[in-house]
Short mmCIF file of C-alpha atoms in Angstrom, two decimals:
data_model
loop_
_atom_site.label_atom_id
_atom_site.label_comp_id
_atom_site.label_asym_id
_atom_site.label_seq_id
_atom_site.Cartn_x
_atom_site.Cartn_y
_atom_site.Cartn_z
CA MET A 1395 -26.55 71.74 110.59
CA ASN A 1396 -29.00 72.19 108.19
CA SER A 1397 -28.84 75.01 105.30
CA THR A 1398 -31.79 76.83 106.96
CA LEU A 1399 -29.94 76.96 110.65
CA SER A 1400 -27.25 78.50 108.06
CA LYS A 1401 -28.86 80.94 107.22
CA LEU A 1402 -30.13 81.62 110.62
CA LYS A 1403 -26.42 82.19 111.93
CA ILE A 1404 -25.34 83.73 108.87
CA ALA A 1405 -28.42 86.53 109.54
CA LEU A 1406 -27.34 86.59 113.73
CA CYS A 1407 -23.98 87.40 112.26
CA SER A 1408 -25.03 90.25 110.07
CA VAL A 1409 -26.84 91.74 112.98
CA ILE A 1410 -23.60 91.48 114.95
CA MET A 1411 -21.51 93.30 112.33
CA ALA A 1412 -23.74 96.19 111.96
CA ALA A 1413 -23.84 96.47 115.96
CA GLY A 1414 -19.53 96.84 115.51
CA THR A 1415 -19.14 94.40 118.62
CA ALA A 1416 -15.54 94.35 119.18
CA SER A 1417 -13.73 91.29 120.31
CA GLY A 1418 -14.33 90.85 124.11
CA ALA A 1419 -12.04 89.71 126.74
CA ASP A 1420 -12.70 86.39 126.88
CA GLU A 1421 -13.43 86.09 123.06
CA TYR A 1422 -11.76 85.48 119.97
CA LYS A 1423 -13.56 87.22 116.97
CA LEU A 1424 -12.67 86.25 113.23
CA GLY A 1425 -13.79 87.26 110.03
CA TYR A 1426 -15.33 84.92 107.14
CA ILE A 1427 -15.83 86.15 103.60
CA THR A 1428 -17.28 83.84 100.78
CA ASP A 1429 -19.64 83.34 98.08
CA LEU A 1430 -23.30 82.23 99.77
CA SER A 1431 -25.70 83.80 97.18
CA GLY A 1432 -23.97 84.16 93.76
CA PRO A 1433 -23.33 82.01 90.89
CA LEU A 1434 -21.17 79.88 92.91
CA ALA A 1435 -22.61 79.32 96.22
CA GLY A 1436 -23.05 75.95 95.58
CA SER A 1437 -19.51 75.36 96.09
CA TYR A 1438 -18.38 78.18 98.52
CA THR A 1439 -21.48 76.84 100.87
CA PRO A 1440 -20.31 73.86 102.38
CA VAL A 1441 -16.79 74.90 102.59
CA TRP A 1442 -17.87 77.37 105.17
CA GLU A 1443 -20.14 75.03 106.58
CA GLY A 1444 -17.30 72.71 107.22
CA PHE A 1445 -15.59 75.49 108.87
CA GLU A 1446 -18.46 76.66 111.41
CA LEU A 1447 -18.65 73.12 112.68
CA TYR A 1448 -14.96 72.63 113.37
CA ILE A 1449 -15.78 76.00 115.46
CA ASP A 1450 -19.11 75.51 116.89
CA GLU A 1451 -17.01 71.64 117.80
CA LEU A 1452 -14.47 73.63 119.75
CA ASN A 1453 -16.59 76.12 121.32
CA LYS A 1454 -18.63 72.99 123.02
CA ALA A 1455 -15.18 71.96 124.20
CA GLY A 1456 -14.22 75.08 125.80
CA GLY A 1457 -12.75 76.95 122.54
CA VAL A 1458 -9.04 77.66 122.78
CA ASN A 1459 -7.07 79.10 125.79
CA GLY A 1460 -10.52 79.19 127.78
CA LYS A 1461 -11.69 81.83 124.71
CA ASN A 1462 -14.86 80.88 122.78
CA ILE A 1463 -14.43 81.90 118.99
CA GLU A 1464 -17.06 83.83 117.29
CA VAL A 1465 -16.93 83.84 113.15
CA VAL A 1466 -18.79 87.43 111.70
CA VAL A 1467 -19.36 86.02 108.05
CA ALA A 1468 -20.47 88.19 105.09
CA ASP A 1469 -21.62 87.25 101.63
CA ASP A 1470 -19.69 88.59 99.17
CA GLY A 1471 -21.77 87.58 96.19
CA LEU A 1472 -18.62 86.47 94.10
CA ARG A 1473 -18.20 90.49 93.84
CA ALA A 1474 -14.73 92.04 94.67
CA ASP A 1475 -16.52 95.07 95.59
CA ARG A 1476 -18.44 93.58 98.33
CA SER A 1477 -15.76 91.92 99.78
CA VAL A 1478 -13.73 94.60 100.36
CA ALA A 1479 -16.38 96.05 101.71
CA ALA A 1480 -17.10 92.98 103.69
CA ALA A 1481 -13.72 93.18 105.07
CA LYS A 1482 -13.76 96.70 106.10
CA ARG A 1483 -16.88 96.48 108.34
CA GLN A 1484 -15.10 93.42 109.55
CA ILE A 1485 -11.99 95.17 110.41
CA GLU A 1486 -13.11 98.67 111.49
CA LEU A 1487 -16.67 97.61 113.10
CA ASP A 1488 -15.76 94.27 114.30
CA GLN A 1489 -12.07 94.69 115.19
CA VAL A 1490 -11.43 91.01 113.70
CA ILE A 1491 -7.59 89.58 114.28
CA GLY A 1492 -8.01 87.87 110.91
CA ILE A 1493 -10.08 86.80 107.70
CA PHE A 1494 -10.69 83.23 106.41
CA GLY A 1495 -12.89 82.17 103.47
CA LEU A 1496 -12.78 84.10 100.45
CA SER A 1497 -14.25 83.76 97.47
CA LEU A 1498 -13.48 84.03 93.49
CA SER A 1499 -10.17 84.72 92.83
CA SER A 1500 -11.17 88.00 91.07
CA THR A 1501 -12.19 89.01 94.57
CA HIS A 1502 -8.28 88.22 96.17
CA ALA A 1503 -6.44 90.88 95.27
CA PRO A 1504 -8.35 93.76 96.12
CA THR A 1505 -9.57 92.27 99.48
CA PHE A 1506 -5.74 91.22 100.36
CA ALA A 1507 -4.54 95.20 99.30
CA GLU A 1508 -7.68 96.30 102.05
CA THR A 1509 -6.50 93.95 104.54
CA ARG A 1510 -2.62 95.11 104.24
CA LYS A 1511 -2.93 98.48 104.79
CA VAL A 1512 -3.68 97.49 108.60
CA GLY A 1513 -1.88 94.28 109.07
CA VAL A 1514 -4.91 91.64 108.99
CA PRO A 1515 -3.89 88.04 108.48
CA VAL A 1516 -6.18 86.32 105.79
CA VAL A 1517 -5.98 82.48 104.94
CA THR A 1518 -8.23 81.64 101.81
CA SER A 1519 -9.93 78.74 102.08
CA PHE A 1520 -10.31 76.34 98.40
CA SER A 1521 -9.35 78.56 95.88
CA GLY A 1522 -6.10 81.11 95.51
CA ILE A 1523 -3.83 82.91 93.66
CA LEU A 1524 -0.32 83.51 93.13
CA ASP A 1525 -0.58 85.86 96.53
CA ALA A 1526 -0.31 83.34 98.75
CA LEU A 1527 2.41 81.43 97.10
CA PRO A 1528 6.89 82.06 97.17
CA PRO A 1529 8.54 84.81 97.28
CA ALA A 1530 5.48 85.31 100.02
CA GLN A 1531 2.72 88.34 100.23
CA PRO A 1532 2.67 89.76 103.87
CA TYR A 1533 -0.84 88.90 105.98
CA SER A 1534 -1.76 86.52 102.99
CA TYR A 1535 -2.12 82.77 103.08
CA SER A 1536 -3.68 79.88 101.63
CA THR A 1537 -4.85 76.35 102.98
CA GLY A 1538 -6.86 74.91 99.40
CA VAL A 1539 -6.46 75.08 95.51
CA VAL A 1540 -4.03 77.63 94.37
CA PHE A 1541 -4.70 77.76 90.49
CA GLU A 1542 -1.44 77.20 88.93
CA VAL A 1543 -0.18 74.92 91.77
CA ALA A 1544 -3.55 72.80 90.52
CA GLY A 1545 -2.57 73.12 86.81
CA GLU A 1546 0.34 72.00 87.10
CA VAL A 1547 -0.79 69.20 89.23
CA ILE A 1548 -3.51 67.94 86.67
CA GLY A 1549 -0.94 67.99 83.84
CA ALA A 1550 1.61 66.02 85.62
CA LEU A 1551 -1.28 63.78 86.51
CA THR A 1552 -2.79 63.15 83.23
CA GLY A 1553 -0.92 60.17 82.34
CA GLU A 1554 -2.50 58.23 85.01
CA ILE A 1555 -5.60 58.75 82.82
CA VAL A 1556 -4.44 58.96 79.05
CA GLY A 1557 -0.95 58.34 77.48
CA SER A 1558 -0.88 60.65 75.06
CA GLY A 1559 -2.62 62.87 72.72
CA LYS A 1560 -4.89 66.15 72.87
CA VAL A 1561 -5.94 67.58 76.56
CA VAL A 1562 -8.57 70.31 75.89
CA GLY A 1563 -8.22 72.88 78.96
CA VAL A 1564 -11.87 74.79 79.87
CA SER A 1565 -12.61 77.14 82.83
CA ILE A 1566 -14.50 80.57 83.50
CA ASP A 1567 -12.81 83.41 82.21
CA SER A 1568 -11.20 84.97 85.55
CA VAL A 1569 -8.16 85.49 86.90
CA GLY A 1570 -7.81 82.16 88.45
CA GLY A 1571 -9.51 80.09 85.93
CA ARG A 1572 -7.05 81.96 83.17
CA ALA A 1573 -3.91 80.76 85.69
CA ALA A 1574 -5.04 77.56 85.98
CA LEU A 1575 -5.28 77.27 82.19
CA ARG A 1576 -1.84 78.81 81.97
CA HIS A 1577 -0.17 75.72 83.98
CA ASN A 1578 -2.44 73.06 82.58
CA GLU A 1579 -0.69 73.50 79.28
CA LEU A 1580 3.01 74.18 80.58
CA ALA A 1581 3.05 71.05 82.48
CA ALA A 1582 0.81 69.44 79.53
CA LYS A 1583 2.65 70.25 76.80
CA LYS A 1584 6.21 69.07 78.55
CA MET A 1585 4.30 66.08 78.93
CA GLY A 1586 4.22 65.73 75.18
CA TYR A 1587 0.76 66.33 74.86
CA GLU A 1588 -1.44 68.59 72.43
CA TRP A 1589 -3.43 71.43 74.08
CA ASP A 1590 -6.32 73.51 73.51
CA GLN A 1591 -8.45 75.63 75.43
CA VAL A 1592 -12.20 77.28 76.05
CA LEU A 1593 -13.07 80.35 78.57
CA PHE A 1594 -16.62 81.19 79.26
CA PRO A 1595 -18.39 83.68 81.30
CA VAL A 1596 -18.36 82.86 85.19
CA ARG A 1597 -22.23 83.46 84.47
CA THR A 1598 -23.43 81.36 81.60
CA ALA A 1599 -26.49 79.09 81.60
CA ASP A 1600 -26.51 77.71 78.14
CA PHE A 1601 -23.61 74.86 78.14
CA THR A 1602 -24.04 73.28 74.49
CA PRO A 1603 -22.26 75.73 72.79
CA ILE A 1604 -19.00 75.25 74.83
CA ALA A 1605 -19.68 71.43 74.31
CA GLN A 1606 -19.55 72.09 71.06
CA ALA A 1607 -16.85 74.11 70.78
CA ILE A 1608 -15.07 71.85 73.16
CA VAL A 1609 -15.63 68.37 70.77
CA ALA A 1610 -14.82 70.16 67.38
CA MET A 1611 -11.07 70.30 69.00
CA ALA A 1612 -11.52 66.44 68.81
CA PRO A 1613 -9.61 66.23 72.49
CA ASP A 1614 -8.73 62.64 74.68
CA VAL A 1615 -9.24 64.14 77.75
CA VAL A 1616 -11.22 67.04 78.82
CA VAL A 1617 -10.07 68.63 82.50
CA GLY A 1618 -12.47 71.16 83.39
CA HIS A 1619 -10.67 74.13 85.86
CA TYR A 1620 -14.57 75.50 87.50
CA GLY A 1621 -16.71 75.23 90.39
CA ALA A 1622 -19.64 72.53 90.69
CA GLU A 1623 -22.58 74.13 88.74
CA GLN A 1624 -19.87 74.66 85.61
CA ASN A 1625 -19.12 71.03 86.09
CA LEU A 1626 -22.72 69.99 85.78
CA GLY A 1627 -23.51 72.12 83.61
CA VAL A 1628 -20.61 71.18 80.80
CA VAL A 1629 -20.40 67.10 81.81
CA SER A 1630 -24.12 67.07 80.65
CA ALA A 1631 -23.77 68.98 77.69
CA LEU A 1632 -20.50 67.24 76.64
CA ARG A 1633 -22.79 64.11 77.01
CA GLN A 1634 -25.40 65.28 74.81
CA VAL A 1635 -23.16 66.37 72.08
CA GLY A 1636 -21.59 62.80 72.09
CA TYR A 1637 -18.35 63.60 73.67
CA THR A 1638 -17.97 59.81 76.09
CA GLY A 1639 -14.45 60.28 77.12
CA PRO A 1640 -12.79 61.00 79.99
CA TYR A 1641 -13.21 64.31 81.46
CA VAL A 1642 -11.57 65.77 84.86
CA ILE A 1643 -13.26 67.70 87.40
CA ALA A 1644 -10.16 69.73 89.05
CA SER A 1645 -11.08 70.13 92.41
CA TYR A 1646 -12.60 73.70 92.37
CA GLY A 1647 -15.62 73.33 94.95
CA ALA A 1648 -16.49 70.61 93.29
CA SER A 1649 -16.87 67.47 95.57
CA GLU A 1650 -18.17 63.56 95.21
CA ASP A 1651 -21.14 64.39 95.00
CA THR A 1652 -20.94 66.43 91.62
CA VAL A 1653 -19.16 63.56 90.16
CA ARG A 1654 -21.76 61.58 91.62
CA GLN A 1655 -24.97 63.80 89.66
CA ALA A 1656 -22.43 64.19 86.20
CA ALA A 1657 -22.57 60.76 86.18
CA LYS A 1658 -26.08 60.23 86.88
CA GLN A 1659 -27.39 62.86 84.55
CA SER A 1660 -24.88 62.19 82.01
CA ASP A 1661 -25.17 57.92 82.19
CA ASN A 1662 -21.72 57.84 81.88
CA ASN A 1663 -19.14 56.96 84.17
CA ASN A 1664 -15.36 57.85 82.42
CA ILE A 1665 -15.08 60.77 85.40
CA TYR A 1666 -12.28 61.67 87.67
CA MET A 1667 -11.21 64.28 90.09
CA MET A 1668 -8.06 65.62 91.18
CA SER A 1669 -9.08 66.06 95.41
CA ARG A 1670 -6.51 68.10 97.23
CA PHE A 1671 -8.63 66.91 100.37
CA ALA A 1672 -9.75 63.27 101.21
CA PRO A 1673 -13.73 62.12 99.91
CA VAL A 1674 -15.31 61.60 102.85
CA THR A 1675 -14.89 57.70 101.72
CA GLU A 1676 -11.53 57.59 102.39
CA THR A 1677 -9.87 55.80 105.29
CA ALA A 1678 -8.53 58.70 107.06
CA ASP A 1679 -7.39 59.08 110.89
CA GLY A 1680 -9.48 62.32 111.32
CA MET A 1681 -12.61 61.32 108.93
CA PRO A 1682 -14.52 59.44 112.01
CA LYS A 1683 -14.51 62.63 113.98
CA PHE A 1684 -15.57 64.53 111.24
CA LEU A 1685 -17.99 62.56 110.07
CA GLU A 1686 -19.04 61.89 114.00
CA ALA A 1687 -19.25 65.95 114.22
CA ALA A 1688 -21.24 66.39 110.91
CA LYS A 1689 -24.39 63.30 112.10
CA THR A 1690 -24.53 65.05 115.26
CA ALA A 1691 -24.93 68.81 113.85
CA GLY A 1692 -27.18 67.03 111.04
CA LEU A 1693 -25.01 68.35 108.23
CA ASP A 1694 -26.59 66.90 104.86
CA SER A 1695 -24.52 64.72 102.82
CA PRO A 1696 -20.96 65.75 104.30
CA ASN A 1697 -18.75 65.56 101.27
CA SER A 1698 -14.44 67.02 100.32
CA MET A 1699 -15.80 70.32 100.21
CA HIS A 1700 -16.74 70.61 103.74
CA VAL A 1701 -13.70 68.76 104.76
CA THR A 1702 -11.52 71.75 103.14
CA GLY A 1703 -13.43 73.61 105.56
CA TRP A 1704 -13.21 71.32 108.49
CA VAL A 1705 -8.88 71.60 107.93
CA LEU A 1706 -9.13 75.38 107.87
CA GLY A 1707 -10.94 74.93 111.35
CA MET A 1708 -7.43 72.47 112.42
CA LEU A 1709 -5.35 75.11 111.05
CA VAL A 1710 -7.33 78.52 113.42
CA GLU A 1711 -7.29 76.30 116.29
CA GLN A 1712 -3.85 75.47 115.94
CA ALA A 1713 -2.97 79.01 115.29
CA LEU A 1714 -4.71 80.77 118.27
CA VAL A 1715 -2.90 77.94 120.89
CA SER A 1716 0.23 79.62 119.33
CA CYS A 1717 -0.95 83.00 119.66
CA GLY A 1718 -2.06 82.24 123.16
CA SER A 1719 -4.70 84.08 125.08
CA ASP A 1720 -4.30 88.28 124.31
CA CYS A 1721 -4.24 87.61 120.54
CA GLY A 1722 -3.67 89.91 118.33
CA ARG A 1723 -3.21 90.92 114.24
CA GLU A 1724 0.21 90.78 114.45
CA ASP A 1725 0.50 87.92 117.02
CA LEU A 1726 -1.87 86.14 114.46
CA ASP A 1727 0.03 86.54 111.49
CA LYS A 1728 3.31 85.26 113.40
CA ALA A 1729 1.25 82.27 114.50
CA LEU A 1730 0.66 81.66 110.80
CA SER A 1731 3.85 82.43 109.03
CA GLN A 1732 5.43 79.33 111.34
CA ILE A 1733 2.98 76.57 111.52
CA LYS A 1734 2.21 73.23 110.92
CA VAL A 1735 -0.80 71.47 111.15
CA ASP A 1736 -1.04 67.61 111.02
CA THR A 1737 -4.47 66.97 109.22
CA GLN A 1738 -4.88 63.38 110.29
CA GLY A 1739 -4.69 61.89 106.28
CA LEU A 1740 -7.39 64.67 105.45
CA THR A 1741 -5.02 65.67 103.06
CA GLY A 1742 -2.27 63.48 101.84
CA GLY A 1743 0.49 65.57 104.49
CA SER A 1744 0.67 68.79 106.83
CA ILE A 1745 -0.58 72.05 105.99
CA GLU A 1746 2.58 74.27 106.83
CA PHE A 1747 3.69 77.50 106.00
CA SER A 1748 6.88 79.80 106.60
CA ALA A 1749 8.04 82.97 106.34
CA ASN A 1750 9.07 82.68 102.68
CA ASP A 1751 5.98 80.31 102.05
CA HIS A 1752 2.38 81.24 102.54
CA CYS A 1753 1.09 78.07 101.02
CA GLY A 1754 3.57 75.08 101.68
CA PRO A 1755 4.11 71.64 100.54
CA THR A 1756 0.63 70.80 99.60
CA TYR A 1757 -1.04 67.16 98.24
CA TRP A 1758 -3.22 66.13 95.80
CA ARG A 1759 -4.75 62.60 94.42
CA LEU A 1760 -6.43 61.60 91.24
CA TYR A 1761 -9.82 59.73 91.41
CA LYS A 1762 -12.24 57.94 89.33
CA TRP A 1763 -16.06 57.47 89.34
CA ASP A 1764 -16.25 53.68 89.34
CA GLY A 1765 -20.40 53.96 89.42
CA GLU A 1766 -20.52 53.82 93.52
CA SER A 1767 -17.60 55.71 94.51
CA LEU A 1768 -14.36 57.78 93.95
CA ALA A 1769 -11.55 54.95 93.68
CA GLY A 1770 -8.16 56.28 93.80
CA VAL A 1771 -6.53 55.78 90.57
CA SER A 1772 -3.03 57.65 92.38
CA ASP A 1773 -1.29 57.98 95.57
CA TRP A 1774 -0.82 61.26 96.90
CA TYR A 1775 1.30 63.40 94.76
CA ARG A 1776 3.54 66.28 96.75
CA LYS A 1777 3.86 69.24 94.81
CA ASP A 1778 6.58 71.67 96.05
CA GLY A 1779 5.70 75.61 94.39
CA LEU A 1780 5.71 76.35 90.69
CA GLU A 1781 7.51 74.20 88.29
CA PHE A 1782 6.74 77.56 86.07
CA SER A 1783 7.12 80.11 88.13
CA GLY A 1784 6.90 83.46 86.18
CA GLN A 1785 5.22 82.09 83.15
#
């Protein structure tokens, strides 16, 4: 599955959307919305590719309950209006029974509002916001990096990097970015660290002024809450203006490839990554199957973001198995609300939802680049809900 093939599949799905084809008796029809052309496409596209890979493997093996799965994919370009429009098309014309993926946090609330009107369940992939956390919001779930949770986790894991001093959190100026920083700050201060932060626009191209502002704060560790592209820009600029201290990539669309590129272009290996899903070098029961499928499909440079999409596919399979051959929207929502998926080590534990928790416990691990690959610094860290809920 190379990038050309993915683009062809996206184009074909667009034709299907325009035709308004409804689900047939011999297939399940699902929607997928994400950013495939905007400023964070480099972060969101691998998740889609991993999900697509899993669904393709399922279909080659006969589908689920004797039915194939058709996925109608839409590119929102990181825009809320396009995400909402895509959801409407998929619901009304394509008659999908559920929607997966989504992109930037600012697209989530309006898209959820639209899907809740008609009772269509939505599962976000690598990013999420409080909509998917307890108390559970109707038809809204997340298997990924919920910003508030990730902020608290990296705050708790900072002790694995430096024992004291100042943490400077950095993020794009978005709903999720601000949420991540707020909870990172609360957790860091509880651990005894000083705190400062920098926000910058999503479409920033020149990172030198940002790096200069960070260095002026005299950080002992810098934490980046954004996607692959922004991490590469900020790390490079920080090294150029003289900061050689630890930098943490906080797992929002970034992968081991991001760390490798950042280390190479900055000639400095003092780089960490906090990950919700396992890098491909991790020993896990489910990794050989993923890597074999990726190799067979011709997927270039599989990484932890592809694993993120693959695990979302695992959730889809189990939900549809539970839902049955006549699965409708309410049936799928019911199946999701009581699911528990064995990820086979592709994250630190199972993905599970309940009627009162549409995110469930999450697992995180801190890694450090050793010059060749990511080496685990911590064990898998389990996080149940929010310590600073309501803040």
